[in-house]
């Protein structure tokens, strides 16, 4: 069935590109991926290949320095992320940012599968064949030149937790990274990503330990964006191509003004 979205996407994309030519974009966009299953690898490779050819991809270090471009980020540490890093990113020399949950990477077998279903998918589906990479996998990512960020200890929704559990998920995760990798990550991405899955208290805890906090709220990151209210664009690899490029090029930004304002208000309240 052809949805309205499928029909409208090419028109929206063309209109957006015309507008963008008149108003060039400053700053960088963080693209957000999760699991990249074998059935979507080709789509992913085409997308990344094109961004690479156009010279638009930037490393986490360059994003941290405020460069203009597109940063690739991956949430949850799925095993497929490592495969993608080895087979698609490494040949291009592309460096990306991977957000890992230490508690999930330390689990294996059925215990990990249960935790994926309960925490990552919020109980809405089961893990199936999906697995999270172990610490050897995380080490391999680092050896390939990628940056590791914290995605909470166990992938819990911070706003649903009391003070002790928040400490375990934010400060506890930082401690786990320090033990396993020798340092607290500069980057943090809170779980679920919408502007209402974090609050001022959680953001303050994150800001005390991490230089950057990335949300899942769509938008561009400029010099004016608060480092603890960074935006990211979730990219659907299974969907329509024009719709995907619309997300990559910021065409969906107008729908997230309210979310960005909410996030910015919380970040503005953080003590310098
Ligand atoms: Zn996640």
mmCIF file of C-alpha atoms and ligand atoms in Angstrom:
data_model
loop_
_atom_site.group_PDB
_atom_site.id
_atom_site.type_symbol
_atom_site.label_atom_id
_atom_site.label_comp_id
_atom_site.label_asym_id
_atom_site.label_seq_id
_atom_site.Cartn_x
_atom_site.Cartn_y
_atom_site.Cartn_z
ATOM 1 C CA UNK A 1 0.000 0.000 0.000
ATOM 2 C CA UNK A 2 1.300 3.436 -0.901
ATOM 3 C CA UNK A 3 0.976 5.719 2.077
ATOM 4 C CA UNK A 4 0.454 9.474 1.930
ATOM 5 C CA UNK A 5 3.909 9.776 3.456
ATOM 6 C CA UNK A 6 5.459 7.849 0.561
ATOM 7 C CA UNK A 7 3.682 10.011 -1.974
ATOM 8 C CA UNK A 8 4.446 13.296 -0.252
ATOM 9 C CA UNK A 9 8.080 12.636 0.675
ATOM 10 C CA UNK A 10 9.704 13.368 -2.731
ATOM 11 C CA UNK A 11 7.764 16.631 -3.047
ATOM 12 C CA UNK A 12 8.646 17.653 0.516
ATOM 13 C CA UNK A 13 12.298 16.767 -0.070
ATOM 14 C CA UNK A 14 12.518 18.799 -3.274
ATOM 15 C CA UNK A 15 10.888 21.796 -1.591
ATOM 16 C CA UNK A 16 13.163 21.479 1.413
ATOM 17 C CA UNK A 17 16.298 21.301 -0.744
ATOM 18 C CA UNK A 18 15.255 24.445 -2.600
ATOM 19 C CA UNK A 19 14.729 26.239 0.710
ATOM 20 C CA UNK A 20 18.087 24.964 2.024
ATOM 21 C CA UNK A 21 19.920 26.381 -0.998
ATOM 22 C CA UNK A 22 18.590 29.789 -0.042
ATOM 23 C CA UNK A 23 19.258 29.376 3.682
ATOM 24 C CA UNK A 24 22.438 27.266 4.096
ATOM 25 C CA UNK A 25 22.763 25.312 7.303
ATOM 26 C CA UNK A 26 25.377 25.980 9.938
ATOM 27 C CA UNK A 27 26.550 23.426 12.533
ATOM 28 C CA UNK A 28 26.258 19.645 12.437
ATOM 29 C CA UNK A 29 23.492 17.081 12.430
ATOM 30 C CA UNK A 30 23.807 13.886 14.451
ATOM 31 C CA UNK A 31 22.125 10.963 12.706
ATOM 32 C CA UNK A 32 20.753 8.359 15.088
ATOM 33 C CA UNK A 33 20.734 4.640 14.278
ATOM 34 C CA UNK A 34 19.925 1.603 16.388
ATOM 35 C CA UNK A 35 20.183 -1.974 15.176
ATOM 36 C CA UNK A 36 21.198 -2.202 11.502
ATOM 37 C CA UNK A 37 19.925 -5.663 10.467
ATOM 38 C CA UNK A 38 21.412 -7.465 7.428
ATOM 39 C CA UNK A 39 18.292 -6.603 5.396
ATOM 40 C CA UNK A 40 19.049 -2.866 5.828
ATOM 41 C CA UNK A 41 22.843 -2.939 5.398
ATOM 42 C CA UNK A 42 22.724 -2.007 1.729
ATOM 43 C CA UNK A 43 20.485 0.995 2.426
ATOM 44 C CA UNK A 44 22.791 2.047 5.236
ATOM 45 C CA UNK A 45 25.892 1.614 3.037
ATOM 46 C CA UNK A 46 24.352 3.727 0.256
ATOM 47 C CA UNK A 47 23.398 6.506 2.691
ATOM 48 C CA UNK A 48 26.801 6.586 4.397
ATOM 49 C CA UNK A 49 28.642 6.193 1.091
ATOM 50 C CA UNK A 50 26.872 9.203 -0.363
ATOM 51 C CA UNK A 51 27.502 11.378 2.704
ATOM 52 C CA UNK A 52 31.146 10.285 2.614
ATOM 53 C CA UNK A 53 31.520 11.052 -1.099
ATOM 54 C CA UNK A 54 30.003 14.476 -0.564
ATOM 55 C CA UNK A 55 32.571 15.086 2.189
ATOM 56 C CA UNK A 56 29.904 15.713 4.785
ATOM 57 C CA UNK A 57 30.768 13.153 7.472
ATOM 58 C CA UNK A 58 32.617 14.413 10.532
ATOM 59 C CA UNK A 59 34.161 12.511 13.452
ATOM 60 C CA UNK A 60 32.943 12.893 17.060
ATOM 61 C CA UNK A 61 36.105 14.910 17.800
ATOM 62 C CA UNK A 62 35.281 17.366 15.012
ATOM 63 C CA UNK A 63 31.669 17.594 16.173
ATOM 64 C CA UNK A 64 32.954 18.352 19.673
ATOM 65 C CA UNK A 65 35.028 21.150 18.149
ATOM 66 C CA UNK A 66 31.953 22.602 16.466
ATOM 67 C CA UNK A 67 32.617 21.508 12.880
ATOM 68 C CA UNK A 68 29.922 21.623 10.237
ATOM 69 C CA UNK A 69 28.655 18.353 8.759
ATOM 70 C CA UNK A 70 27.001 15.074 9.663
ATOM 71 C CA UNK A 71 27.940 12.857 12.626
ATOM 72 C CA UNK A 72 26.910 9.185 12.752
ATOM 73 C CA UNK A 73 25.679 7.973 16.150
ATOM 74 C CA UNK A 74 24.401 4.553 17.221
ATOM 75 C CA UNK A 75 22.374 3.804 20.343
ATOM 76 C CA UNK A 76 22.163 0.681 22.506
ATOM 77 C CA UNK A 77 25.324 -1.155 21.371
ATOM 78 C CA UNK A 78 23.684 -3.807 19.225
ATOM 79 C CA UNK A 79 26.022 -6.487 17.871
ATOM 80 C CA UNK A 80 25.083 -5.319 14.368
ATOM 81 C CA UNK A 81 26.734 -1.951 15.113
ATOM 82 C CA UNK A 82 30.084 -3.683 15.375
ATOM 83 C CA UNK A 83 29.496 -5.514 12.092
ATOM 84 C CA UNK A 84 28.590 -2.239 10.390
ATOM 85 C CA UNK A 85 31.703 -0.592 11.862
ATOM 86 C CA UNK A 86 33.905 -3.397 10.517
ATOM 87 C CA UNK A 87 32.374 -3.801 7.071
ATOM 88 C CA UNK A 88 31.006 -0.369 6.111
ATOM 89 C CA UNK A 89 32.625 2.370 8.218
ATOM 90 C CA UNK A 90 36.192 1.009 8.437
ATOM 91 C CA UNK A 91 36.753 0.769 4.638
ATOM 92 C CA UNK A 92 35.707 4.442 4.350
ATOM 93 C CA UNK A 93 37.765 5.531 7.363
ATOM 94 C CA UNK A 94 34.646 6.976 8.994
ATOM 95 C CA UNK A 95 34.583 7.496 12.750
ATOM 96 C CA UNK A 96 31.314 7.421 14.635
ATOM 97 C CA UNK A 97 29.882 7.670 18.136
ATOM 98 C CA UNK A 98 28.441 4.591 19.854
ATOM 99 C CA UNK A 99 26.278 4.890 22.970
ATOM 100 C CA UNK A 100 26.642 1.825 25.175
ATOM 101 C CA UNK A 101 24.873 0.571 28.324
ATOM 102 C CA UNK A 102 27.530 -1.081 30.547
ATOM 103 C CA UNK A 103 24.927 -3.216 32.342
ATOM 104 C CA UNK A 104 23.660 -4.720 29.083
ATOM 105 C CA UNK A 105 27.146 -5.302 27.654
ATOM 106 C CA UNK A 106 27.985 -7.222 30.840
ATOM 107 C CA UNK A 107 24.995 -9.585 30.440
ATOM 108 C CA UNK A 108 24.847 -12.607 28.162
ATOM 109 C CA UNK A 109 22.447 -15.296 27.007
ATOM 110 C CA UNK A 110 18.821 -15.244 28.128
ATOM 111 C CA UNK A 111 19.494 -12.647 30.836
ATOM 112 C CA UNK A 112 20.613 -10.185 28.152
ATOM 113 C CA UNK A 113 17.730 -11.076 25.841
ATOM 114 C CA UNK A 114 15.244 -10.432 28.674
ATOM 115 C CA UNK A 115 16.913 -7.113 29.514
ATOM 116 C CA UNK A 116 16.767 -6.009 25.854
ATOM 117 C CA UNK A 117 13.046 -6.733 25.640
ATOM 118 C CA UNK A 118 12.229 -5.165 28.995
ATOM 119 C CA UNK A 119 14.534 -2.119 28.939
ATOM 120 C CA UNK A 120 15.500 -1.292 25.362
ATOM 121 C CA UNK A 121 12.127 -2.115 23.821
ATOM 122 C CA UNK A 122 10.245 -0.967 26.910
ATOM 123 C CA UNK A 123 8.443 -4.334 27.083
ATOM 124 C CA UNK A 124 6.777 -3.685 23.710
ATOM 125 C CA UNK A 125 8.569 -6.506 21.872
ATOM 126 C CA UNK A 126 11.022 -9.269 22.623
ATOM 127 C CA UNK A 127 14.711 -9.274 21.728
ATOM 128 C CA UNK A 128 14.363 -12.102 19.201
ATOM 129 C CA UNK A 129 17.818 -12.715 17.734
ATOM 130 C CA UNK A 130 19.110 -9.278 18.712
ATOM 131 C CA UNK A 131 22.144 -9.143 20.964
ATOM 132 C CA UNK A 132 24.190 -6.359 22.543
ATOM 133 C CA UNK A 133 27.948 -6.396 21.986
ATOM 134 C CA UNK A 134 30.111 -7.464 24.913
ATOM 135 C CA UNK A 135 33.088 -5.510 26.252
ATOM 136 C CA UNK A 136 35.425 -7.076 23.702
ATOM 137 C CA UNK A 137 33.155 -5.587 21.059
ATOM 138 C CA UNK A 138 33.281 -2.176 22.721
ATOM 139 C CA UNK A 139 37.085 -2.414 22.855
ATOM 140 C CA UNK A 140 37.127 -3.320 19.164
ATOM 141 C CA UNK A 141 35.092 -0.201 18.332
ATOM 142 C CA UNK A 142 37.634 1.904 20.180
ATOM 143 C CA UNK A 143 40.483 0.172 18.353
ATOM 144 C CA UNK A 144 38.765 1.141 15.084
ATOM 145 C CA UNK A 145 38.932 4.777 16.208
ATOM 146 C CA UNK A 146 35.321 5.233 17.295
ATOM 147 C CA UNK A 147 34.118 7.173 20.310
ATOM 148 C CA UNK A 148 32.161 5.492 23.113
ATOM 149 C CA UNK A 149 29.417 7.342 24.968
ATOM 150 C CA UNK A 150 27.238 6.405 27.935
ATOM 151 C CA UNK A 151 23.614 5.427 27.375
ATOM 152 C CA UNK A 152 22.823 4.801 31.099
ATOM 153 C CA UNK A 153 23.767 1.649 32.950
ATOM 154 C CA UNK A 154 20.792 -0.559 31.994
ATOM 155 C CA UNK A 155 18.766 1.463 29.491
ATOM 156 C CA UNK A 156 16.122 2.678 31.934
ATOM 157 C CA UNK A 157 13.934 5.748 31.473
ATOM 158 C CA UNK A 158 15.493 8.313 33.815
ATOM 159 C CA UNK A 159 12.276 10.219 34.482
ATOM 160 C CA UNK A 160 10.702 7.031 35.899
ATOM 161 C CA UNK A 161 13.423 6.638 38.534
ATOM 162 C CA UNK A 162 13.999 7.918 42.067
ATOM 163 C CA UNK A 163 17.311 9.473 43.206
ATOM 164 C CA UNK A 164 19.135 6.222 44.029
ATOM 165 C CA UNK A 165 18.207 4.535 40.771
ATOM 166 C CA UNK A 166 19.144 7.662 38.812
ATOM 167 C CA UNK A 167 22.544 7.645 40.489
ATOM 168 C CA UNK A 168 22.983 4.005 39.523
ATOM 169 C CA UNK A 169 22.037 4.688 35.896
ATOM 170 C CA UNK A 170 24.119 7.853 35.406
ATOM 171 C CA UNK A 171 26.946 7.919 37.957
ATOM 172 C CA UNK A 172 27.056 4.093 38.147
ATOM 173 C CA UNK A 173 27.446 3.846 34.374
ATOM 174 C CA UNK A 174 30.242 6.442 34.441
ATOM 175 C CA UNK A 175 32.012 4.378 37.094
ATOM 176 C CA UNK A 176 31.602 1.199 35.016
ATOM 177 C CA UNK A 177 33.137 2.895 31.962
ATOM 178 C CA UNK A 178 36.006 4.166 34.084
ATOM 179 C CA UNK A 179 36.679 0.654 35.337
ATOM 180 C CA UNK A 180 36.374 -1.047 31.941
ATOM 181 C CA UNK A 181 37.786 1.603 29.589
ATOM 182 C CA UNK A 182 39.873 3.763 31.900
ATOM 183 C CA UNK A 183 37.856 6.967 31.561
ATOM 184 C CA UNK A 184 34.380 8.457 31.902
ATOM 185 C CA UNK A 185 32.984 9.116 28.396
ATOM 186 C CA UNK A 186 32.696 12.715 27.238
ATOM 187 C CA UNK A 187 29.355 11.936 25.609
ATOM 188 C CA UNK A 188 26.051 10.813 27.089
ATOM 189 C CA UNK A 189 22.754 10.036 25.358
ATOM 190 C CA UNK A 190 19.748 9.586 27.593
ATOM 191 C CA UNK A 191 17.396 6.702 26.790
ATOM 192 C CA UNK A 192 14.304 7.002 24.574
ATOM 193 C CA UNK A 193 15.493 10.424 23.417
ATOM 194 C CA UNK A 194 12.282 12.459 23.439
ATOM 195 C CA UNK A 195 12.383 15.746 25.346
ATOM 196 C CA UNK A 196 10.129 14.340 28.080
ATOM 197 C CA UNK A 197 12.316 11.303 28.883
ATOM 198 C CA UNK A 198 14.772 13.552 30.709
ATOM 199 C CA UNK A 199 14.242 16.226 33.352
ATOM 200 C CA UNK A 200 16.262 19.004 34.974
ATOM 201 C CA UNK A 201 17.601 16.789 37.766
ATOM 202 C CA UNK A 202 18.733 14.030 35.387
ATOM 203 C CA UNK A 203 20.284 16.573 33.034
ATOM 204 C CA UNK A 204 22.194 18.174 35.929
ATOM 205 C CA UNK A 205 23.552 14.767 36.985
ATOM 206 C CA UNK A 206 24.604 14.053 33.389
ATOM 207 C CA UNK A 207 26.204 17.488 32.990
ATOM 208 C CA UNK A 208 28.342 17.013 36.102
ATOM 209 C CA UNK A 209 30.066 13.999 34.536
ATOM 210 C CA UNK A 210 29.804 14.409 30.769
ATOM 211 C CA UNK A 211 30.740 17.232 28.426
ATOM 212 C CA UNK A 212 27.886 16.539 25.992
ATOM 213 C CA UNK A 213 24.374 15.164 26.236
ATOM 214 C CA UNK A 214 22.657 14.102 23.021
ATOM 215 C CA UNK A 215 18.893 13.783 22.863
ATOM 216 C CA UNK A 216 16.788 12.176 20.149
ATOM 217 C CA UNK A 217 15.031 15.451 19.381
ATOM 218 C CA UNK A 218 15.391 16.487 15.751
ATOM 219 C CA UNK A 219 17.413 19.553 14.833
ATOM 220 C CA UNK A 220 20.823 20.936 13.957
ATOM 221 C CA UNK A 221 23.593 21.563 16.490
ATOM 222 C CA UNK A 222 25.124 24.997 16.130
ATOM 223 C CA UNK A 223 27.437 27.108 18.290
ATOM 224 C CA UNK A 224 24.265 28.331 20.020
ATOM 225 C CA UNK A 225 23.026 24.847 20.952
ATOM 226 C CA UNK A 226 23.616 23.981 24.604
ATOM 227 C CA UNK A 227 26.124 21.069 24.815
ATOM 228 C CA UNK A 228 23.685 19.200 27.065
ATOM 229 C CA UNK A 229 20.727 19.700 24.759
ATOM 230 C CA UNK A 230 22.172 18.321 21.531
ATOM 231 C CA UNK A 231 19.760 17.213 18.842
ATOM 232 C CA UNK A 232 19.764 14.067 16.713
ATOM 233 C CA UNK A 233 17.807 12.783 13.738
ATOM 234 C CA UNK A 234 16.590 9.225 13.913
ATOM 235 C CA UNK A 235 16.949 7.700 10.440
ATOM 236 C CA UNK A 236 14.530 4.969 9.367
ATOM 237 C CA UNK A 237 16.465 2.569 7.165
ATOM 238 C CA UNK A 238 13.401 0.504 6.364
ATOM 239 C CA UNK A 239 11.283 3.360 5.066
ATOM 240 C CA UNK A 240 10.945 5.474 1.974
ATOM 241 C CA UNK A 241 14.178 6.941 0.541
ATOM 242 C CA UNK A 242 12.964 10.520 0.133
ATOM 243 C CA UNK A 243 11.608 10.466 3.670
ATOM 244 C CA UNK A 244 15.002 9.239 4.891
ATOM 245 C CA UNK A 245 16.827 12.106 3.143
ATOM 246 C CA UNK A 246 14.256 14.532 4.469
ATOM 247 C CA UNK A 247 15.261 13.428 7.988
ATOM 248 C CA UNK A 248 18.988 13.592 7.163
ATOM 249 C CA UNK A 249 18.701 17.091 5.701
ATOM 250 C CA UNK A 250 16.579 18.575 8.440
ATOM 251 C CA UNK A 251 13.250 18.642 6.659
ATOM 252 C CA UNK A 252 11.480 17.287 9.754
ATOM 253 C CA UNK A 253 12.910 19.955 12.083
ATOM 254 C CA UNK A 254 9.831 22.205 11.991
ATOM 255 C CA UNK A 255 7.784 19.507 13.761
ATOM 256 C CA UNK A 256 10.106 19.477 16.779
ATOM 257 C CA UNK A 257 10.149 23.147 17.788
ATOM 258 C CA UNK A 258 8.228 22.522 21.005
ATOM 259 C CA UNK A 259 10.479 19.614 21.993
ATOM 260 C CA UNK A 260 13.630 21.684 21.333
ATOM 261 C CA UNK A 261 12.256 24.585 23.383
ATOM 262 C CA UNK A 262 11.485 22.222 26.284
ATOM 263 C CA UNK A 263 14.975 20.714 26.140
ATOM 264 C CA UNK A 264 16.630 24.135 25.859
ATOM 265 C CA UNK A 265 14.736 25.471 28.870
ATOM 266 C CA UNK A 266 16.024 22.583 31.016
ATOM 267 C CA UNK A 267 19.589 22.992 29.757
ATOM 268 C CA UNK A 268 19.476 26.757 30.342
ATOM 269 C CA UNK A 269 18.730 26.040 34.004
ATOM 270 C CA UNK A 270 21.958 24.070 34.440
ATOM 271 C CA UNK A 271 24.609 25.770 36.517
ATOM 272 C CA UNK A 272 27.643 26.797 34.558
HETATM 273 ZN ZN1 LIG B 1 18.463 3.467 23.522
#
